[in-house]
Amino acid sequence: MNRRRNIAARSGVVLLCGLLLSGFTGNPLSALGAEYGGAGPAAMGIPASMSTITAGQVGDVKPVNKEKSAKPVADPVPQIIREVSPSVVGIIGKASGGSSGPDDRYNLTHGSGIIVKADGWIITNAHVMKGLQNAVVVTSDGTSYNITNTYLDEVSDLALIKIKGKALKPAKFASASAAIQVGEKVIAIGTPISFSLRNSATVGVVSGLNRSVDAAYRLIQSDTAINPGNSGGPLVNMKGEVLGINSLKYAAVGVENMGFSIPADTVQYIMSQLLKYGEVRRPSLGVELEESWSAIVGLPTQDPLTVTKVVTAEARKAGIAEGDVLYAIDGHRVTSLVDINEWFKQYKPGAVVKLLMQNDGDIVARSLVLGQGDPLVSTEGAEEDADEQAEE
């Protein structure tokens, strides 16, 4: 309609032809005359020479066959699955502590993984690899490989493993700055339920972002079908990029399509350290913190966190005491434990941070040298405390 209005402003004749070609039949001008109360061409100022104009005489304006011009848009999902599947593997082995007996050979557990380097490095979930014995990786073409190296990070639930592969196809991860939108279509690929169902694909949408659900870092929520065995497999966008690694789901009567994935930026953060150090060297506050009631139940809140225990000597040296309240780290407001974990991705052990705290009702600034270990509790500090108590 906008096109017709613009044309109408320039020429009533073109408007006439446009209207007639889109539906009127019979004599063109009689139709127009009827619309204007029966007035003839001369009454409306149309030259007599135009009184017999037909569709074939109108310059570039031609009828449009909408049925022929409308072409169906191909669904990109099958092509994306074909492109990404060679980067997805199945992982199977025997769970530690399993029963023994004549059927022990069937007492296996499995998961999924993503090839991240052509020479055989694969990222998966820590809970897939923890306690897995005699594990084997099977690629999409059916080739089996033994695992030569395994690095676990249970805080993030990520693991990096190595096989002796060559010329494998690494997956492409979405950049950390990629804008993920709630409602955009995504694909989950993995090995659900049975190892014979390798490279199964399910399609859904992103249901939510920045979810804090039984995890140290924020997760992506989607409604793609994620079942046991999908853990470690990719959540892929419509560009064929990995948005995250499928990690967990809610499974209960009345609960449907509630799956969660570790975002690509968290995966890259953990993976880079595992490749470099064989472990994740996180900075630590050296204290135990308690979230507010509002934060625990998921209500929007600006309530601070409360120090329940001072673990390390560095934290005590900074003047932090039990009962203190933590508002911000280097000017960044924190209201949950996940907030601190996410914020600390940009810090290294040994860095000095400024803490805005409350002590006995007074707002104070503390300067703290970050230790290494769990972001909230330093393992080394805890061991030192245990040694001190033993000596006492």
Coordinates of C-alpha atoms in Angstrom, one line a residue:
M1 CA 0.0 0.0 0.0
N2 CA 2.8 2.4 0.7
R3 CA 4.1 2.0 -2.9
R4 CA 0.6 2.8 -4.3
R5 CA 0.3 5.9 -2.2
N6 CA 3.6 7.2 -3.4
I7 CA 2.7 6.5 -7.0
A8 CA -0.7 8.1 -6.5
A9 CA 0.9 11.3 -5.5
R10 CA 2.6 11.5 -8.9
S11 CA 0.0 10.2 -11.3
G12 CA -3.6 9.3 -11.0
V13 CA -3.4 7.2 -14.2
V14 CA -0.7 4.9 -12.7
L15 CA -2.8 4.6 -9.6
L16 CA -5.7 3.5 -11.8
C17 CA -3.6 0.9 -13.5
G18 CA -2.1 -0.3 -10.3
L19 CA -5.5 -0.8 -8.7
L20 CA -7.0 -2.5 -11.8
L21 CA -4.1 -4.9 -12.2
S22 CA -4.4 -6.0 -8.7
G23 CA -8.0 -7.2 -8.9
F24 CA -10.5 -5.3 -11.1
T25 CA -11.7 -6.9 -14.4
G26 CA -13.7 -5.5 -17.3
N27 CA -13.5 -1.9 -18.5
P28 CA -10.8 -0.1 -16.5
L29 CA -12.4 3.3 -16.5
S30 CA -15.9 2.1 -15.8
A31 CA -14.5 0.6 -12.6
L32 CA -13.0 3.9 -11.7
G33 CA -16.0 5.8 -12.7
A34 CA -18.2 3.6 -10.5
E35 CA -15.9 4.3 -7.6
Y36 CA -16.3 8.0 -8.0
G37 CA -20.1 8.1 -8.2
G38 CA -20.4 7.2 -11.9
A39 CA -18.5 10.2 -13.3
G40 CA -16.9 9.6 -16.7
P41 CA -13.3 10.2 -17.7
A42 CA -13.8 13.7 -18.9
A43 CA -15.5 14.7 -15.7
M44 CA -12.4 13.7 -13.8
G45 CA -10.0 15.4 -16.2
I46 CA -8.7 12.3 -17.9
P47 CA -7.9 13.0 -21.7
A48 CA -10.1 11.1 -24.1
S49 CA -7.0 9.5 -25.6
M50 CA -6.5 7.6 -22.4
S51 CA -10.1 6.4 -22.2
T52 CA -9.2 3.0 -23.8
I53 CA -6.0 2.4 -22.0
T54 CA -5.2 -1.3 -21.3
A55 CA -2.8 -3.2 -19.1
G56 CA -0.6 -4.0 -22.0
Q57 CA -0.1 -0.3 -22.9
V58 CA 1.2 0.7 -19.4
G59 CA 5.0 1.2 -19.6
D60 CA 6.9 -0.8 -17.0
V61 CA 4.0 -1.6 -14.7
K62 CA 3.3 -5.3 -15.2
P63 CA 1.1 -7.8 -13.4
V64 CA 2.8 -9.7 -10.7
N65 CA 2.1 -13.3 -10.2
K66 CA 2.5 -13.6 -6.4
E67 CA 2.3 -17.4 -6.5
K68 CA 5.2 -17.7 -8.9
S69 CA 7.4 -15.1 -7.2
A70 CA 7.0 -16.5 -3.7
K71 CA 9.7 -19.1 -3.2
P72 CA 9.8 -21.3 -0.1
V73 CA 12.8 -20.6 2.2
A74 CA 14.9 -23.6 2.9
D75 CA 15.2 -24.7 6.5
P76 CA 18.9 -24.2 7.5
V77 CA 18.7 -26.7 10.4
P78 CA 19.6 -29.9 8.4
Q79 CA 22.7 -28.2 6.8
I80 CA 23.9 -26.9 10.2
I81 CA 23.6 -30.3 11.7
R82 CA 25.6 -31.8 8.8
E83 CA 28.3 -29.2 9.3
V84 CA 28.6 -29.4 13.1
S85 CA 28.1 -33.2 13.6
P86 CA 31.7 -34.1 12.6
S87 CA 32.9 -31.9 15.6
V88 CA 30.7 -33.8 18.1
V89 CA 31.9 -37.1 19.7
G90 CA 30.5 -39.7 22.0
I91 CA 32.4 -40.7 25.2
I92 CA 31.9 -44.1 26.8
G93 CA 33.5 -46.0 29.7
K94 CA 33.0 -47.9 32.9
A95 CA 31.8 -45.9 35.9
S96 CA 34.0 -46.4 39.0
G97 CA 32.4 -48.3 41.8
G98 CA 30.1 -50.3 39.5
S99 CA 28.9 -53.8 40.3
S100 CA 30.9 -56.8 39.2
G101 CA 29.5 -60.0 37.7
P102 CA 28.6 -61.7 34.4
D103 CA 26.8 -58.6 33.1
D104 CA 29.6 -56.2 34.3
R105 CA 30.6 -55.5 30.7
Y106 CA 27.3 -53.7 30.2
N107 CA 27.7 -51.5 33.3
L108 CA 28.8 -48.5 31.3
T109 CA 28.2 -44.8 31.3
H110 CA 28.5 -42.3 28.5
G111 CA 28.3 -38.6 27.5
S112 CA 29.2 -36.3 24.6
G113 CA 32.0 -33.9 23.7
I114 CA 33.1 -31.3 21.3
I115 CA 36.4 -31.3 19.2
V116 CA 38.2 -28.0 19.8
K117 CA 41.5 -28.6 18.2
A118 CA 42.3 -30.7 15.0
D119 CA 45.0 -32.6 16.9
G120 CA 42.6 -34.2 19.3
W121 CA 41.7 -31.9 22.1
I122 CA 38.0 -32.2 23.2
I123 CA 35.9 -30.3 25.7
T124 CA 33.2 -32.0 27.7
N125 CA 31.6 -32.0 31.2
A126 CA 33.6 -32.8 34.3
H127 CA 30.8 -35.0 35.6
V128 CA 31.0 -37.0 32.4
M129 CA 34.7 -37.8 33.0
K130 CA 34.9 -38.0 36.8
G131 CA 35.5 -41.6 37.8
L132 CA 35.2 -42.9 34.2
Q133 CA 37.5 -45.8 33.6
N134 CA 38.8 -47.2 30.3
A135 CA 37.1 -44.4 28.5
V136 CA 36.8 -44.4 24.7
V137 CA 36.0 -41.5 22.3
V138 CA 34.0 -42.3 19.2
T139 CA 33.9 -39.7 16.4
S140 CA 30.9 -39.2 14.0
D141 CA 32.5 -41.4 11.4
G142 CA 32.6 -44.3 13.9
T143 CA 36.4 -44.2 14.6
S144 CA 37.3 -45.1 18.2
Y145 CA 40.2 -43.5 20.2
N146 CA 41.7 -44.0 23.6
I147 CA 42.0 -40.9 25.9
T148 CA 45.6 -39.9 26.6
N149 CA 45.1 -36.9 28.9
T150 CA 42.3 -35.7 31.1
Y151 CA 42.0 -32.4 33.0
L152 CA 39.0 -31.8 35.2
D153 CA 37.6 -28.5 36.6
E154 CA 34.6 -29.5 38.9
V155 CA 33.9 -25.9 39.8
S156 CA 32.8 -25.1 36.3
D157 CA 31.8 -28.7 35.5
L158 CA 34.1 -28.7 32.5
A159 CA 36.8 -31.2 31.4
L160 CA 39.4 -31.2 28.7
I161 CA 40.6 -34.5 27.2
K162 CA 43.1 -35.5 24.5
I163 CA 43.0 -38.3 21.9
K164 CA 45.6 -39.2 19.3
G165 CA 43.6 -37.8 16.4
K166 CA 44.7 -36.0 13.3
A167 CA 42.9 -33.6 10.9
L168 CA 39.8 -33.6 13.1
K169 CA 37.2 -30.9 12.6
P170 CA 37.1 -28.4 15.4
A171 CA 33.8 -26.7 16.3
K172 CA 33.5 -23.0 15.9
F173 CA 32.6 -21.2 19.1
A174 CA 30.5 -18.0 19.1
S175 CA 32.5 -14.9 20.2
A176 CA 32.0 -13.8 23.8
S177 CA 30.4 -10.6 22.5
A178 CA 27.9 -12.4 20.4
A179 CA 24.4 -11.2 21.1
I180 CA 22.2 -14.2 22.2
Q181 CA 18.5 -13.4 22.2
V182 CA 15.7 -15.2 24.1
G183 CA 13.6 -16.9 21.5
E184 CA 16.3 -17.5 18.9
K185 CA 16.4 -21.1 17.5
V186 CA 19.1 -23.4 18.7
I187 CA 20.1 -27.0 18.1
A188 CA 21.4 -29.5 20.7
I189 CA 23.6 -32.4 19.4
G190 CA 24.8 -35.3 21.5
T191 CA 24.4 -39.0 22.6
P192 CA 21.1 -39.3 24.5
I193 CA 20.1 -42.4 26.5
S194 CA 22.0 -45.0 24.4
F195 CA 25.4 -44.9 22.9
S196 CA 23.9 -46.2 19.7
L197 CA 22.1 -42.8 19.4
R198 CA 25.2 -40.8 18.8
N199 CA 24.9 -37.4 17.1
S200 CA 21.2 -37.1 17.7
A201 CA 19.9 -33.6 17.2
T202 CA 17.0 -31.7 18.8
V203 CA 15.8 -28.2 18.1
G204 CA 14.3 -25.5 20.4
V205 CA 14.8 -21.9 21.4
V206 CA 16.7 -20.0 24.0
S207 CA 14.4 -19.7 27.0
G208 CA 16.5 -17.5 29.2
L209 CA 19.9 -16.0 29.8
N210 CA 22.2 -15.5 32.8
R211 CA 20.5 -18.2 34.8
S212 CA 22.0 -19.0 38.2
V213 CA 21.0 -22.7 38.6
D214 CA 23.1 -25.1 40.7
A215 CA 26.3 -23.8 39.0
A216 CA 29.2 -21.6 39.8
Y217 CA 28.7 -19.6 36.6
R218 CA 25.7 -18.3 34.8
L219 CA 24.0 -20.6 32.3
I220 CA 21.9 -20.4 29.1
Q221 CA 18.4 -21.9 29.5
S222 CA 16.8 -23.6 26.4
D223 CA 13.8 -25.8 25.7
T224 CA 15.7 -28.2 23.4
A225 CA 15.3 -31.8 24.5
I226 CA 18.5 -32.6 26.6
N227 CA 18.6 -36.1 28.0
P228 CA 21.2 -38.2 29.9
G229 CA 24.1 -38.6 27.6
N230 CA 23.7 -35.2 26.0
S231 CA 26.0 -33.7 28.7
G232 CA 29.2 -32.3 27.1
G233 CA 27.5 -31.8 23.7
P234 CA 27.0 -28.4 21.9
L235 CA 24.2 -26.0 21.9
V236 CA 24.4 -24.4 18.4
N237 CA 23.0 -21.3 16.9
M238 CA 21.7 -20.8 13.3
K239 CA 25.2 -19.8 12.2
G240 CA 26.6 -23.2 13.2
E241 CA 28.4 -21.7 16.1
V242 CA 28.6 -23.3 19.6
L243 CA 26.8 -21.0 22.1
G244 CA 27.4 -23.4 25.0
I245 CA 27.9 -26.9 26.3
N246 CA 24.9 -28.8 27.5
S247 CA 25.4 -29.5 31.1
L248 CA 22.2 -30.2 33.1
K249 CA 18.4 -30.3 33.1
Y250 CA 15.5 -30.3 35.5
A251 CA 13.9 -33.8 35.6
A252 CA 10.7 -34.2 37.6
V253 CA 7.1 -35.0 37.2
G254 CA 5.4 -32.0 35.6
V255 CA 8.7 -30.4 34.5
E256 CA 9.3 -30.2 30.8
N257 CA 12.1 -28.9 28.5
M258 CA 14.2 -27.2 31.1
G259 CA 17.8 -27.6 29.9
F260 CA 20.9 -25.5 30.8
S261 CA 24.2 -24.9 29.0
I262 CA 27.5 -23.4 30.0
P263 CA 28.0 -20.3 27.8
A264 CA 30.9 -20.2 25.3
D265 CA 32.7 -17.4 27.1
T266 CA 32.9 -19.5 30.3
V267 CA 34.0 -22.5 28.2
Q268 CA 36.8 -20.4 26.6
Y269 CA 38.0 -19.1 29.9
I270 CA 38.2 -22.5 31.5
M271 CA 39.6 -24.2 28.4
S272 CA 42.4 -21.7 27.9
Q273 CA 43.7 -22.3 31.4
L274 CA 43.4 -26.1 31.2
L275 CA 45.4 -26.0 28.0
K276 CA 48.0 -23.7 29.5
Y277 CA 48.3 -25.0 33.1
G278 CA 46.4 -28.3 33.3
E279 CA 44.3 -26.6 35.9
V280 CA 42.2 -23.4 36.5
R281 CA 44.2 -20.9 38.5
R282 CA 41.4 -18.8 40.0
P283 CA 41.7 -15.8 42.3
S284 CA 40.3 -16.3 45.7
L285 CA 38.9 -13.9 48.4
G286 CA 39.8 -16.4 51.1
V287 CA 36.5 -16.1 52.9
E288 CA 33.2 -17.9 53.0
L289 CA 30.1 -15.8 52.1
E290 CA 26.4 -16.2 52.6
E291 CA 23.9 -14.8 50.2
S292 CA 20.8 -12.9 51.3
W293 CA 17.4 -14.6 51.5
S294 CA 16.3 -12.6 48.4
A295 CA 19.2 -13.8 46.3
I296 CA 18.7 -17.4 47.4
V297 CA 15.1 -17.5 46.3
G298 CA 15.8 -15.6 43.1
L299 CA 14.2 -12.2 43.9
P300 CA 15.7 -9.1 42.4
T301 CA 17.9 -7.6 45.1
Q302 CA 20.7 -5.3 46.0
D303 CA 21.3 -7.0 49.3
P304 CA 25.0 -7.5 50.1
L305 CA 26.7 -10.8 51.1
T306 CA 27.7 -11.6 54.6
V307 CA 31.1 -13.0 55.7
T308 CA 30.5 -16.2 57.6
K309 CA 34.2 -17.3 57.9
V310 CA 37.6 -15.8 57.3
V311 CA 39.8 -18.6 55.9
T312 CA 43.1 -17.2 54.8
A313 CA 45.9 -15.1 56.4
E314 CA 45.6 -12.6 53.6
A315 CA 41.9 -12.0 54.3
R316 CA 42.7 -11.6 58.0
K317 CA 45.5 -9.2 57.2
A318 CA 43.1 -7.1 55.2
G319 CA 41.0 -6.7 58.4
I320 CA 38.1 -8.8 57.2
A321 CA 36.1 -10.3 60.1
E322 CA 33.2 -12.7 60.5
G323 CA 29.9 -10.8 60.3
D324 CA 31.3 -8.2 57.9
V325 CA 29.1 -7.3 54.9
L326 CA 30.5 -7.2 51.3
Y327 CA 28.9 -4.7 48.9
A328 CA 31.4 -4.3 46.0
I329 CA 34.7 -5.4 44.5
D330 CA 36.6 -2.7 42.7
G331 CA 33.4 -0.7 42.4
H332 CA 31.4 -3.6 41.0
R333 CA 28.3 -4.4 43.0
V334 CA 28.0 -8.1 44.0
T335 CA 24.9 -9.6 45.4
S336 CA 25.5 -13.4 44.8
L337 CA 28.2 -15.9 44.7
V338 CA 27.8 -16.3 40.9
D339 CA 28.4 -12.5 40.6
I340 CA 31.8 -12.9 42.1
N341 CA 32.7 -15.9 40.0
E342 CA 31.8 -14.1 36.8
W343 CA 33.6 -10.9 37.9
F344 CA 36.7 -12.8 38.8
K345 CA 37.2 -14.2 35.2
Q346 CA 39.2 -11.0 34.6
Y347 CA 41.5 -11.3 37.6
K348 CA 44.5 -13.5 38.4
P349 CA 45.8 -14.7 41.8
G350 CA 48.1 -12.0 43.3
A351 CA 46.0 -9.1 42.1
V352 CA 45.0 -6.5 44.6
V353 CA 41.3 -5.5 44.8
K354 CA 39.4 -2.9 46.8
L355 CA 36.5 -4.2 48.8
L356 CA 33.6 -2.0 49.9
M357 CA 32.4 -3.5 53.2
Q358 CA 30.5 -2.8 56.3
N359 CA 32.0 -3.5 59.7
D360 CA 30.1 -2.9 62.9
G361 CA 27.8 -0.5 61.1
D362 CA 30.6 1.5 59.5
I363 CA 31.2 1.5 55.7
V364 CA 34.9 0.7 55.2
A365 CA 37.3 0.0 52.3
R366 CA 39.5 -3.0 52.5
S367 CA 42.5 -3.7 50.3
L368 CA 43.0 -7.5 49.7
V369 CA 45.6 -9.5 47.8
L370 CA 43.8 -12.3 46.0
G371 CA 44.9 -15.8 46.7
Q372 CA 44.5 -18.9 44.5
G373 CA 41.8 -21.5 44.8
D374 CA 38.1 -21.5 44.9
P375 CA 36.9 -17.9 44.2
L376 CA 35.3 -17.8 47.7
V377 CA 37.4 -20.2 49.7
S378 CA 41.1 -20.9 49.2
T379 CA 41.9 -24.6 49.6
E380 CA 45.4 -23.7 50.5
G381 CA 44.2 -21.4 53.2
A382 CA 41.8 -24.0 54.6
E383 CA 44.6 -26.5 54.9
E384 CA 46.8 -23.9 56.7
D385 CA 44.0 -23.3 59.1
A386 CA 43.6 -27.0 59.7
D387 CA 47.3 -27.3 60.4
E388 CA 47.2 -24.3 62.9
Q389 CA 44.3 -25.9 64.7
A390 CA 46.1 -29.2 64.9
E391 CA 49.2 -27.5 66.4
E392 CA 47.0 -25.7 69.0

